[in-house]
Amino acid sequence: MISLAAPILGESEKQALSAVIDSGWLTMGNQVKDFETAFAEMHQVSEAVAVSSCTAGLHLSLAALGVGDGDEVLVPSLTFVATVNAILYVGATPVFVDIESVERPHISLEDAKNKVTAKTKAVIVMHYAGYLIDNLIDWRTFVDANKLFLVEDAAHAPGIETVGQIADAAAFSFFSNKNMTTAEGGMVIARQPAILEKIRALRSHGMTTSTLDRDKGHAYSYDVTMLGYNYRIDELRAAIGICQLSQLKKWNNKRRQLTAIYRKLFTESNITIPFKDHKITAAHLLPILLPENIDRTQVMKQLRTAGIQSSIHYPPVHHFSYYQKHFPGVKLSKTENFYKHIITLPLYPDLNQSNIETIVKSVNSCV
Ligand SMILES: *Cc1c(COP(=O)(O)O)cnc(C)c1O
């Protein structure tokens, strides 16, 4: 069986976990601090805040920026549901924006311009499949002109230096099928130190000091200055994260190489891979577009029979029954068209050339 994604975990993670267990300090200690420092360095920012998930990171980003009741947030529907759920958590209303095109399935700036209103407070963009949105400067101009905040859902793009530099906040995911993992976990970076400080406080009940500070004798008590949450990450996960981070750039490189092999092997067929010639990518996913007349379910069944796992990224969020019930009547023709014809094929650093040859052959035989 060739699976869709596979984390790489080994001796160094086991040793790091043992060391945490032996230390007796299980949460929000030096591992978390070191993980944050290493992550910030890699992304060329001075600080980062580790959280329990990317979902938590998106929630806290919106909360810290003051997005809430009565506000509208522009968001792609072609994303994981967490991106949109975070908008609902703060009491704001998602306004779904179409993609640019099936060849460039990023959130469309042109459609966003049509949907901005006096109530719009923020935009969340998402680096679909790891391909960095390459018109972020134009997005910044747009948000500045309309006095909005820009948030990046960077779940697919850790390890890319330029990620999160133009946005007001960016959130990353370390869920088990992402480019690096802590099993569950996430990270947030933000342009303004004050916003990041607020995110740091919101992560732990809005408390003014941490358990570690009090343990070290740096503080005797604490105050609670805002309504916060428990979105902390523990030492075990952070220790795994430090190991994984040291491999991330190598793994991203491998993902790009494997993507190039897929692209080459598919050139002779009538399969399209979005983002042809795109410059910067963390190569998180390998989505392909099937020809219009092909029955996708049939292809996925045949792949399964051949021992190849496939998936769909993503069923548009506005199609889910919860969203249809609360936000009916959404029509996004390009997103819907893209969704109808995509399949995601296996992509992870341990995949090899002969696996890809098998996969491409199987897909070609279906179409
Ligand atoms: C995985 C993912 C998330 C959620 O990440 P968690 O860490 O599981 O909360 C959010 N957005 C996108 C685009 C994702 O792929």
mmCIF file of C-alpha atoms and ligand atoms in Angstrom:
data_model
loop_
_atom_site.group_PDB
_atom_site.id
_atom_site.type_symbol
_atom_site.label_atom_id
_atom_site.label_comp_id
_atom_site.label_asym_id
_atom_site.label_seq_id
_atom_site.Cartn_x
_atom_site.Cartn_y
_atom_site.Cartn_z
ATOM 1 C CA MET A 1 0.000 0.000 0.000
ATOM 2 C CA ILE A 2 1.338 3.456 -0.907
ATOM 3 C CA SER A 3 -0.177 5.850 1.592
ATOM 4 C CA LEU A 4 -1.107 9.452 0.927
ATOM 5 C CA ALA A 5 1.251 10.876 3.543
ATOM 6 C CA ALA A 6 3.674 9.417 6.053
ATOM 7 C CA PRO A 7 5.478 11.153 8.906
ATOM 8 C CA ILE A 8 9.173 10.397 9.421
ATOM 9 C CA LEU A 9 9.936 9.631 13.059
ATOM 10 C CA GLY A 10 12.920 7.825 14.523
ATOM 11 C CA GLU A 11 15.639 7.466 17.132
ATOM 12 C CA SER A 12 16.139 11.172 17.704
ATOM 13 C CA GLU A 13 12.445 11.689 18.506
ATOM 14 C CA LYS A 14 12.491 8.682 20.885
ATOM 15 C CA GLN A 15 15.553 10.029 22.691
ATOM 16 C CA ALA A 16 14.083 13.507 22.916
ATOM 17 C CA LEU A 17 10.888 12.092 24.437
ATOM 18 C CA SER A 18 12.855 10.018 26.963
ATOM 19 C CA ALA A 19 14.836 13.075 27.983
ATOM 20 C CA VAL A 20 11.636 15.025 28.671
ATOM 21 C CA ILE A 21 10.209 12.155 30.716
ATOM 22 C CA ASP A 22 13.440 11.927 32.729
ATOM 23 C CA SER A 23 13.399 15.683 33.327
ATOM 24 C CA GLY A 24 10.032 15.566 35.098
ATOM 25 C CA TRP A 25 8.949 18.910 33.530
ATOM 26 C CA LEU A 26 6.104 18.133 31.134
ATOM 27 C CA THR A 27 4.643 21.318 29.745
ATOM 28 C CA MET A 28 5.571 24.874 28.754
ATOM 29 C CA GLY A 29 9.242 24.679 29.706
ATOM 30 C CA ASN A 30 12.578 24.953 27.935
ATOM 31 C CA GLN A 31 11.649 22.574 25.096
ATOM 32 C CA VAL A 32 8.775 24.863 24.132
ATOM 33 C CA LYS A 33 11.044 27.925 24.344
ATOM 34 C CA ASP A 34 13.772 26.267 22.265
ATOM 35 C CA PHE A 35 11.230 25.082 19.699
ATOM 36 C CA GLU A 36 9.845 28.610 19.363
ATOM 37 C CA THR A 37 13.319 30.107 19.026
ATOM 38 C CA ALA A 38 14.421 27.607 16.362
ATOM 39 C CA PHE A 39 11.187 28.063 14.410
ATOM 40 C CA ALA A 40 11.446 31.875 14.554
ATOM 41 C CA GLU A 41 15.045 31.729 13.330
ATOM 42 C CA MET A 42 14.146 29.526 10.388
ATOM 43 C CA HIS A 43 11.378 31.926 9.378
ATOM 44 C CA GLN A 44 13.539 35.024 9.877
ATOM 45 C CA VAL A 45 11.415 36.575 12.586
ATOM 46 C CA SER A 46 12.467 37.436 16.124
ATOM 47 C CA GLU A 47 9.779 35.420 17.937
ATOM 48 C CA ALA A 48 7.173 32.707 17.489
ATOM 49 C CA VAL A 49 4.479 31.311 19.798
ATOM 50 C CA ALA A 50 3.873 27.541 19.915
ATOM 51 C CA VAL A 51 0.258 26.442 20.354
ATOM 52 C CA SER A 52 -1.751 23.227 20.549
ATOM 53 C CA SER A 53 -2.776 23.309 16.859
ATOM 54 C CA CYS A 54 -2.936 25.491 13.782
ATOM 55 C CA THR A 55 -6.669 25.843 14.412
ATOM 56 C CA ALA A 56 -5.863 27.330 17.830
ATOM 57 C CA GLY A 57 -3.270 29.562 16.161
ATOM 58 C CA LEU A 58 -5.815 30.908 13.658
ATOM 59 C CA HIS A 59 -8.359 31.467 16.420
ATOM 60 C CA LEU A 60 -5.857 33.374 18.564
ATOM 61 C CA SER A 61 -4.608 35.409 15.577
ATOM 62 C CA LEU A 62 -8.111 36.666 14.838
ATOM 63 C CA ALA A 63 -8.840 37.241 18.534
ATOM 64 C CA ALA A 64 -5.593 39.170 19.101
ATOM 65 C CA LEU A 65 -6.261 41.360 16.039
ATOM 66 C CA GLY A 66 -9.654 42.219 17.501
ATOM 67 C CA VAL A 67 -11.783 40.491 14.877
ATOM 68 C CA GLY A 68 -15.178 39.642 16.375
ATOM 69 C CA ASP A 69 -18.930 40.138 16.449
ATOM 70 C CA GLY A 70 -20.370 41.838 13.405
ATOM 71 C CA ASP A 71 -17.126 41.629 11.403
ATOM 72 C CA GLU A 72 -16.788 39.889 8.056
ATOM 73 C CA VAL A 73 -13.708 37.897 7.093
ATOM 74 C CA LEU A 74 -12.854 37.074 3.478
ATOM 75 C CA VAL A 75 -11.715 33.456 3.210
ATOM 76 C CA PRO A 76 -11.270 30.791 0.523
ATOM 77 C CA SER A 77 -13.752 27.905 0.498
ATOM 78 C CA LEU A 78 -11.031 25.691 -0.985
ATOM 79 C CA THR A 79 -9.338 25.001 2.344
ATOM 80 C CA PHE A 80 -9.561 22.748 5.363
ATOM 81 C CA VAL A 81 -12.655 23.550 7.436
ATOM 82 C CA ALA A 82 -10.474 24.737 10.352
ATOM 83 C CA THR A 83 -9.613 27.946 8.481
ATOM 84 C CA VAL A 84 -13.266 28.957 8.409
ATOM 85 C CA ASN A 85 -14.192 27.557 11.825
ATOM 86 C CA ALA A 86 -11.685 29.956 13.398
ATOM 87 C CA ILE A 87 -13.743 32.867 12.020
ATOM 88 C CA LEU A 88 -16.871 31.505 13.693
ATOM 89 C CA TYR A 89 -15.029 31.008 17.010
ATOM 90 C CA VAL A 90 -14.541 34.795 17.311
ATOM 91 C CA GLY A 91 -18.157 35.485 16.351
ATOM 92 C CA ALA A 92 -17.354 36.907 12.920
ATOM 93 C CA THR A 93 -18.944 35.979 9.578
ATOM 94 C CA PRO A 94 -17.016 34.185 6.823
ATOM 95 C CA VAL A 95 -17.430 35.565 3.309
ATOM 96 C CA PHE A 96 -16.314 32.905 0.839
ATOM 97 C CA VAL A 97 -14.039 33.974 -2.014
ATOM 98 C CA ASP A 98 -13.473 32.014 -5.215
ATOM 99 C CA ILE A 99 -10.102 30.761 -6.477
ATOM 100 C CA GLU A 100 -8.177 32.513 -9.279
ATOM 101 C CA SER A 101 -8.411 29.591 -11.708
ATOM 102 C CA VAL A 102 -8.071 25.812 -11.773
ATOM 103 C CA GLU A 103 -4.427 26.267 -12.782
ATOM 104 C CA ARG A 104 -3.852 28.681 -9.869
ATOM 105 C CA PRO A 105 -6.248 27.596 -7.129
ATOM 106 C CA HIS A 106 -5.297 30.352 -4.666
ATOM 107 C CA ILE A 107 -7.857 32.782 -3.236
ATOM 108 C CA SER A 108 -8.685 35.347 -5.932
ATOM 109 C CA LEU A 109 -7.818 38.968 -5.182
ATOM 110 C CA GLU A 110 -10.208 40.066 -7.902
ATOM 111 C CA ASP A 111 -13.129 38.209 -6.292
ATOM 112 C CA ALA A 112 -12.090 39.533 -2.854
ATOM 113 C CA LYS A 113 -12.310 43.092 -4.234
ATOM 114 C CA ASN A 114 -15.909 42.362 -5.288
ATOM 115 C CA LYS A 115 -16.817 41.034 -1.852
ATOM 116 C CA VAL A 116 -15.256 43.585 0.481
ATOM 117 C CA THR A 117 -17.849 45.645 2.396
ATOM 118 C CA ALA A 118 -17.852 48.216 5.198
ATOM 119 C CA LYS A 119 -18.050 45.283 7.625
ATOM 120 C CA THR A 120 -14.960 43.460 6.320
ATOM 121 C CA LYS A 121 -12.264 43.340 8.989
ATOM 122 C CA ALA A 122 -9.773 40.732 7.772
ATOM 123 C CA VAL A 123 -8.706 38.333 5.026
ATOM 124 C CA ILE A 124 -7.346 34.848 5.557
ATOM 125 C CA VAL A 125 -5.273 33.514 2.683
ATOM 126 C CA MET A 126 -4.031 29.934 2.447
ATOM 127 C CA HIS A 127 -0.932 28.641 0.643
ATOM 128 C CA TYR A 128 -2.758 25.766 -1.024
ATOM 129 C CA ALA A 129 -0.697 22.576 -1.380
ATOM 130 C CA GLY A 130 2.373 24.478 -0.148
ATOM 131 C CA TYR A 131 2.563 26.867 -3.128
ATOM 132 C CA LEU A 132 3.286 30.331 -1.789
ATOM 133 C CA ILE A 133 0.790 32.954 -2.862
ATOM 134 C CA ASP A 134 2.956 35.061 -5.150
ATOM 135 C CA ASN A 135 0.918 38.277 -5.115
ATOM 136 C CA LEU A 136 1.064 38.885 -1.359
ATOM 137 C CA ILE A 137 2.359 42.417 -2.009
ATOM 138 C CA ASP A 138 -0.876 43.126 -3.914
ATOM 139 C CA TRP A 139 -2.876 41.578 -1.073
ATOM 140 C CA ARG A 140 -1.062 43.874 1.368
ATOM 141 C CA THR A 141 -1.919 46.902 -0.787
ATOM 142 C CA PHE A 142 -5.551 45.762 -0.861
ATOM 143 C CA VAL A 143 -5.834 45.193 2.906
ATOM 144 C CA ASP A 144 -4.074 48.480 3.698
ATOM 145 C CA ALA A 145 -6.353 50.408 1.338
ATOM 146 C CA ASN A 146 -9.405 48.898 3.062
ATOM 147 C CA LYS A 147 -7.955 48.978 6.621
ATOM 148 C CA LEU A 148 -8.152 45.192 6.991
ATOM 149 C CA PHE A 149 -5.918 42.647 8.657
ATOM 150 C CA LEU A 150 -4.168 39.942 6.651
ATOM 151 C CA VAL A 151 -3.828 36.475 8.186
ATOM 152 C CA GLU A 152 -1.973 33.603 6.521
ATOM 153 C CA ASP A 153 -3.064 30.027 7.048
ATOM 154 C CA ALA A 154 0.421 28.607 6.500
ATOM 155 C CA ALA A 155 -0.455 25.026 7.487
ATOM 156 C CA HIS A 156 0.950 23.812 4.152
ATOM 157 C CA ALA A 157 4.083 25.939 4.029
ATOM 158 C CA PRO A 158 6.431 25.670 7.025
ATOM 159 C CA GLY A 159 10.135 26.095 6.333
ATOM 160 C CA ILE A 160 9.701 28.779 3.666
ATOM 161 C CA GLU A 161 11.507 31.922 4.866
ATOM 162 C CA THR A 162 9.143 34.441 3.325
ATOM 163 C CA VAL A 163 6.009 32.926 4.822
ATOM 164 C CA GLY A 164 4.217 35.200 7.263
ATOM 165 C CA GLN A 165 6.380 38.247 6.602
ATOM 166 C CA ILE A 166 3.733 40.355 4.892
ATOM 167 C CA ALA A 167 0.718 39.248 6.928
ATOM 168 C CA ASP A 168 -0.324 40.526 10.352
ATOM 169 C CA ALA A 169 -0.233 36.950 11.640
ATOM 170 C CA ALA A 170 0.496 33.500 10.237
ATOM 171 C CA ALA A 171 -0.367 30.091 11.693
ATOM 172 C CA PHE A 172 1.373 26.760 10.991
ATOM 173 C CA SER A 173 0.288 23.158 11.631
ATOM 174 C CA PHE A 174 2.260 20.190 12.930
ATOM 175 C CA PHE A 175 -0.574 17.674 12.576
ATOM 176 C CA SER A 176 0.653 14.214 11.660
ATOM 177 C CA ASN A 177 0.182 14.497 7.871
ATOM 178 C CA LYS A 178 1.884 17.891 7.474
ATOM 179 C CA ASN A 179 5.439 18.679 6.271
ATOM 180 C CA MET A 180 6.703 18.235 9.849
ATOM 181 C CA THR A 181 4.805 16.936 12.847
ATOM 182 C CA THR A 182 4.487 17.026 16.604
ATOM 183 C CA ALA A 183 1.424 14.665 16.367
ATOM 184 C CA GLU A 184 -0.765 17.673 17.190
ATOM 185 C CA GLY A 185 0.612 21.171 17.403
ATOM 186 C CA GLY A 186 0.995 24.555 15.780
ATOM 187 C CA MET A 187 2.954 27.819 15.724
ATOM 188 C CA VAL A 188 2.077 31.466 15.215
ATOM 189 C CA ILE A 189 4.187 34.388 14.065
ATOM 190 C CA ALA A 190 3.040 38.020 13.847
ATOM 191 C CA ARG A 191 4.410 41.277 12.458
ATOM 192 C CA GLN A 192 3.731 43.419 15.486
ATOM 193 C CA PRO A 193 5.376 42.313 18.744
ATOM 194 C CA ALA A 194 2.309 43.544 20.688
ATOM 195 C CA ILE A 195 0.010 41.211 18.734
ATOM 196 C CA LEU A 196 2.330 38.257 19.295
ATOM 197 C CA GLU A 197 2.463 39.082 23.019
ATOM 198 C CA LYS A 198 -1.316 39.091 23.100
ATOM 199 C CA ILE A 199 -1.385 35.708 21.350
ATOM 200 C CA ARG A 200 1.104 34.420 23.926
ATOM 201 C CA ALA A 201 -1.144 35.545 26.781
ATOM 202 C CA LEU A 202 -4.348 34.261 25.129
ATOM 203 C CA ARG A 203 -2.717 30.840 24.726
ATOM 204 C CA SER A 204 -2.740 30.408 28.501
ATOM 205 C CA HIS A 205 -5.908 31.955 29.995
ATOM 206 C CA GLY A 206 -4.666 35.543 29.633
ATOM 207 C CA MET A 207 -2.360 34.994 32.599
ATOM 208 C CA THR A 208 0.521 37.419 33.148
ATOM 209 C CA THR A 209 3.141 34.861 34.254
ATOM 210 C CA SER A 210 3.840 31.220 33.432
ATOM 211 C CA THR A 211 4.250 28.207 35.730
ATOM 212 C CA LEU A 212 7.939 28.066 34.731
ATOM 213 C CA ASP A 213 8.463 31.705 35.784
ATOM 214 C CA ARG A 214 6.891 30.981 39.138
ATOM 215 C CA ASP A 215 8.841 27.730 39.540
ATOM 216 C CA LYS A 216 12.096 29.586 38.860
ATOM 217 C CA GLY A 217 11.189 32.180 41.459
ATOM 218 C CA HIS A 218 10.762 34.942 38.859
ATOM 219 C CA ALA A 219 7.210 35.598 39.998
ATOM 220 C CA TYR A 220 4.989 34.838 42.978
ATOM 221 C CA SER A 221 1.554 35.294 41.522
ATOM 222 C CA TYR A 222 -0.253 36.293 38.380
ATOM 223 C CA ASP A 223 -3.092 38.395 37.104
ATOM 224 C CA VAL A 224 -5.629 37.568 34.376
ATOM 225 C CA THR A 225 -5.998 40.519 32.033
ATOM 226 C CA MET A 226 -8.158 39.089 29.236
ATOM 227 C CA LEU A 227 -10.369 36.112 28.464
ATOM 228 C CA GLY A 228 -7.929 33.470 27.270
ATOM 229 C CA TYR A 229 -7.872 29.767 26.476
ATOM 230 C CA ASN A 230 -5.824 26.682 27.146
ATOM 231 C CA TYR A 231 -4.068 26.349 23.784
ATOM 232 C CA ARG A 232 -0.687 25.399 25.245
ATOM 233 C CA ILE A 233 1.728 22.864 23.803
ATOM 234 C CA ASP A 234 3.618 20.418 26.010
ATOM 235 C CA GLU A 235 7.316 19.616 26.352
ATOM 236 C CA LEU A 236 6.960 16.189 24.704
ATOM 237 C CA ARG A 237 5.512 17.651 21.532
ATOM 238 C CA ALA A 238 7.957 20.541 21.514
ATOM 239 C CA ALA A 239 10.880 18.106 21.874
ATOM 240 C CA ILE A 240 9.644 16.163 18.836
ATOM 241 C CA GLY A 241 9.175 19.477 17.041
ATOM 242 C CA ILE A 242 12.827 20.463 17.571
ATOM 243 C CA CYS A 243 13.953 17.165 15.982
ATOM 244 C CA GLN A 244 11.537 17.523 13.077
ATOM 245 C CA LEU A 245 12.436 21.163 12.422
ATOM 246 C CA SER A 246 16.086 20.225 11.923
ATOM 247 C CA GLN A 247 15.007 17.969 9.020
ATOM 248 C CA LEU A 248 12.320 20.226 7.546
ATOM 249 C CA LYS A 249 14.351 21.956 4.831
ATOM 250 C CA LYS A 250 15.786 18.647 3.635
ATOM 251 C CA TRP A 251 12.297 17.100 3.576
ATOM 252 C CA ASN A 252 10.833 20.088 1.715
ATOM 253 C CA ASN A 253 13.607 19.723 -0.865
ATOM 254 C CA LYS A 254 12.770 16.076 -1.278
ATOM 255 C CA ARG A 255 9.080 16.937 -1.713
ATOM 256 C CA ARG A 256 9.982 19.419 -4.460
ATOM 257 C CA GLN A 257 12.136 16.828 -6.232
ATOM 258 C CA LEU A 258 9.352 14.242 -6.078
ATOM 259 C CA THR A 259 6.857 16.806 -7.376
ATOM 260 C CA ALA A 260 9.185 17.481 -10.320
ATOM 261 C CA ILE A 261 9.228 13.743 -11.086
ATOM 262 C CA TYR A 262 5.419 13.627 -11.056
ATOM 263 C CA ARG A 263 5.249 16.655 -13.366
ATOM 264 C CA LYS A 264 7.713 15.116 -15.790
ATOM 265 C CA LEU A 265 5.963 11.734 -15.883
ATOM 266 C CA PHE A 266 2.560 13.344 -16.437
ATOM 267 C CA THR A 267 3.692 15.641 -19.290
ATOM 268 C CA GLU A 268 2.638 13.176 -21.979
ATOM 269 C CA SER A 269 -0.832 12.624 -20.484
ATOM 270 C CA ASN A 270 -4.010 14.672 -20.269
ATOM 271 C CA ILE A 271 -3.535 15.192 -16.522
ATOM 272 C CA THR A 272 -2.824 18.729 -15.308
ATOM 273 C CA ILE A 273 -0.937 19.559 -12.127
ATOM 274 C CA PRO A 274 -1.831 23.065 -10.871
ATOM 275 C CA PHE A 275 0.827 25.733 -10.308
ATOM 276 C CA LYS A 276 3.011 24.819 -13.282
ATOM 277 C CA ASP A 277 6.234 26.905 -13.159
ATOM 278 C CA HIS A 278 5.354 28.256 -9.714
ATOM 279 C CA LYS A 279 8.528 29.525 -8.023
ATOM 280 C CA ILE A 280 8.247 28.994 -4.271
ATOM 281 C CA THR A 281 6.658 25.913 -2.735
ATOM 282 C CA ALA A 282 6.874 23.664 0.300
ATOM 283 C CA ALA A 283 5.289 20.950 -1.918
ATOM 284 C CA HIS A 284 2.852 19.820 0.763
ATOM 285 C CA LEU A 285 0.344 18.104 -1.546
ATOM 286 C CA LEU A 286 0.226 16.724 -5.050
ATOM 287 C CA PRO A 287 -3.207 17.596 -6.461
ATOM 288 C CA ILE A 288 -3.941 16.606 -10.067
ATOM 289 C CA LEU A 289 -6.793 17.673 -12.337
ATOM 290 C CA LEU A 290 -8.535 14.885 -14.223
ATOM 291 C CA PRO A 291 -9.971 15.505 -17.692
ATOM 292 C CA GLU A 292 -13.601 16.766 -17.627
ATOM 293 C CA ASN A 293 -15.181 13.497 -18.824
ATOM 294 C CA ILE A 294 -13.517 11.212 -16.275
ATOM 295 C CA ASP A 295 -15.428 9.765 -13.311
ATOM 296 C CA ARG A 296 -13.312 10.635 -10.304
ATOM 297 C CA THR A 297 -14.835 8.060 -7.947
ATOM 298 C CA GLN A 298 -13.986 5.347 -10.448
ATOM 299 C CA VAL A 299 -10.365 6.525 -10.622
ATOM 300 C CA MET A 300 -10.062 6.594 -6.826
ATOM 301 C CA LYS A 301 -11.525 3.082 -6.617
ATOM 302 C CA GLN A 302 -9.091 1.766 -9.202
ATOM 303 C CA LEU A 303 -6.177 3.400 -7.395
ATOM 304 C CA ARG A 304 -7.260 1.775 -4.155
ATOM 305 C CA THR A 305 -7.380 -1.609 -5.866
ATOM 306 C CA ALA A 306 -3.820 -0.969 -7.054
ATOM 307 C CA GLY A 307 -2.812 -0.260 -3.430
ATOM 308 C CA ILE A 308 -2.551 3.498 -3.853
ATOM 309 C CA GLN A 309 -4.224 5.829 -1.393
ATOM 310 C CA SER A 310 -5.680 9.047 -2.769
ATOM 311 C CA SER A 311 -7.794 11.864 -1.380
ATOM 312 C CA ILE A 312 -9.542 15.117 -2.242
ATOM 313 C CA HIS A 313 -8.206 18.473 -1.073
ATOM 314 C CA TYR A 314 -10.664 19.946 -0.463
ATOM 315 C CA PRO A 315 -14.416 19.480 -0.486
ATOM 316 C CA PRO A 316 -15.315 23.214 -0.507
ATOM 317 C CA VAL A 317 -16.261 24.397 2.985
ATOM 318 C CA HIS A 318 -19.448 26.079 1.723
ATOM 319 C CA HIS A 319 -20.713 22.624 0.628
ATOM 320 C CA PHE A 320 -20.671 21.126 4.148
ATOM 321 C CA SER A 321 -24.154 20.806 5.635
ATOM 322 C CA TYR A 322 -23.304 22.925 8.686
ATOM 323 C CA TYR A 323 -22.125 25.737 6.426
ATOM 324 C CA GLN A 324 -25.009 25.333 3.977
ATOM 325 C CA LYS A 325 -27.409 25.653 6.877
ATOM 326 C CA HIS A 326 -25.807 28.790 8.322
ATOM 327 C CA PHE A 327 -24.459 30.400 5.130
ATOM 328 C CA PRO A 328 -26.799 29.270 2.336
ATOM 329 C CA GLY A 329 -26.731 30.274 -1.294
ATOM 330 C CA VAL A 330 -22.955 30.531 -1.776
ATOM 331 C CA LYS A 331 -21.891 30.045 -5.404
ATOM 332 C CA LEU A 332 -18.220 29.810 -6.342
ATOM 333 C CA SER A 333 -18.027 28.457 -9.874
ATOM 334 C CA LYS A 334 -14.238 28.074 -10.183
ATOM 335 C CA THR A 335 -13.887 26.434 -6.752
ATOM 336 C CA GLU A 336 -16.740 24.048 -7.534
ATOM 337 C CA ASN A 337 -15.302 23.192 -10.933
ATOM 338 C CA PHE A 338 -11.833 22.609 -9.454
ATOM 339 C CA TYR A 339 -13.272 20.413 -6.715
ATOM 340 C CA LYS A 340 -15.102 18.201 -9.234
ATOM 341 C CA HIS A 341 -11.908 17.211 -11.054
ATOM 342 C CA ILE A 342 -9.175 16.987 -8.431
ATOM 343 C CA ILE A 343 -7.515 14.050 -6.759
ATOM 344 C CA THR A 344 -4.591 14.275 -4.362
ATOM 345 C CA LEU A 345 -1.874 11.678 -4.954
ATOM 346 C CA PRO A 346 0.705 10.408 -2.434
ATOM 347 C CA LEU A 347 3.531 12.797 -1.568
ATOM 348 C CA TYR A 348 5.985 12.444 1.318
ATOM 349 C CA PRO A 349 9.799 12.458 1.557
ATOM 350 C CA ASP A 350 10.175 8.652 1.753
ATOM 351 C CA LEU A 351 8.336 8.096 -1.530
ATOM 352 C CA ASN A 352 10.695 6.977 -4.311
ATOM 353 C CA GLN A 353 10.873 7.248 -8.107
ATOM 354 C CA SER A 354 9.543 3.745 -8.682
ATOM 355 C CA ASN A 355 6.519 4.427 -6.388
ATOM 356 C CA ILE A 356 5.756 7.491 -8.491
ATOM 357 C CA GLU A 357 6.119 5.526 -11.732
ATOM 358 C CA THR A 358 3.604 3.002 -10.382
ATOM 359 C CA ILE A 359 1.187 5.757 -9.348
ATOM 360 C CA VAL A 360 1.420 7.631 -12.659
ATOM 361 C CA LYS A 361 0.958 4.423 -14.622
ATOM 362 C CA SER A 362 -2.148 3.552 -12.592
ATOM 363 C CA VAL A 363 -3.656 7.010 -13.075
ATOM 364 C CA ASN A 364 -2.884 7.009 -16.811
ATOM 365 C CA SER A 365 -4.469 3.595 -17.234
ATOM 366 C CA CYS A 366 -7.689 4.952 -15.647
ATOM 367 C CA VAL A 367 -7.920 7.990 -17.885
HETATM 368 C C1 LIG B 1 -4.243 20.957 8.745
HETATM 369 C C2 LIG B 1 -4.781 22.286 8.413
HETATM 370 C C3 LIG B 1 -5.296 23.135 9.401
HETATM 371 C C4 LIG B 1 -5.498 22.710 10.821
HETATM 372 O O1 LIG B 1 -4.338 22.330 11.449
HETATM 373 P P1 LIG B 1 -4.414 21.657 12.905
HETATM 374 O O2 LIG B 1 -2.999 21.790 13.396
HETATM 375 O O3 LIG B 1 -4.835 20.240 12.706
HETATM 376 O O4 LIG B 1 -5.373 22.434 13.710
HETATM 377 C C5 LIG B 1 -5.715 24.399 9.034
HETATM 378 N N1 LIG B 1 -5.653 24.804 7.762
HETATM 379 C C6 LIG B 1 -5.186 24.009 6.781
HETATM 380 C C7 LIG B 1 -5.128 24.534 5.390
HETATM 381 C C8 LIG B 1 -4.746 22.727 7.071
HETATM 382 O O5 LIG B 1 -4.309 21.930 6.087
#
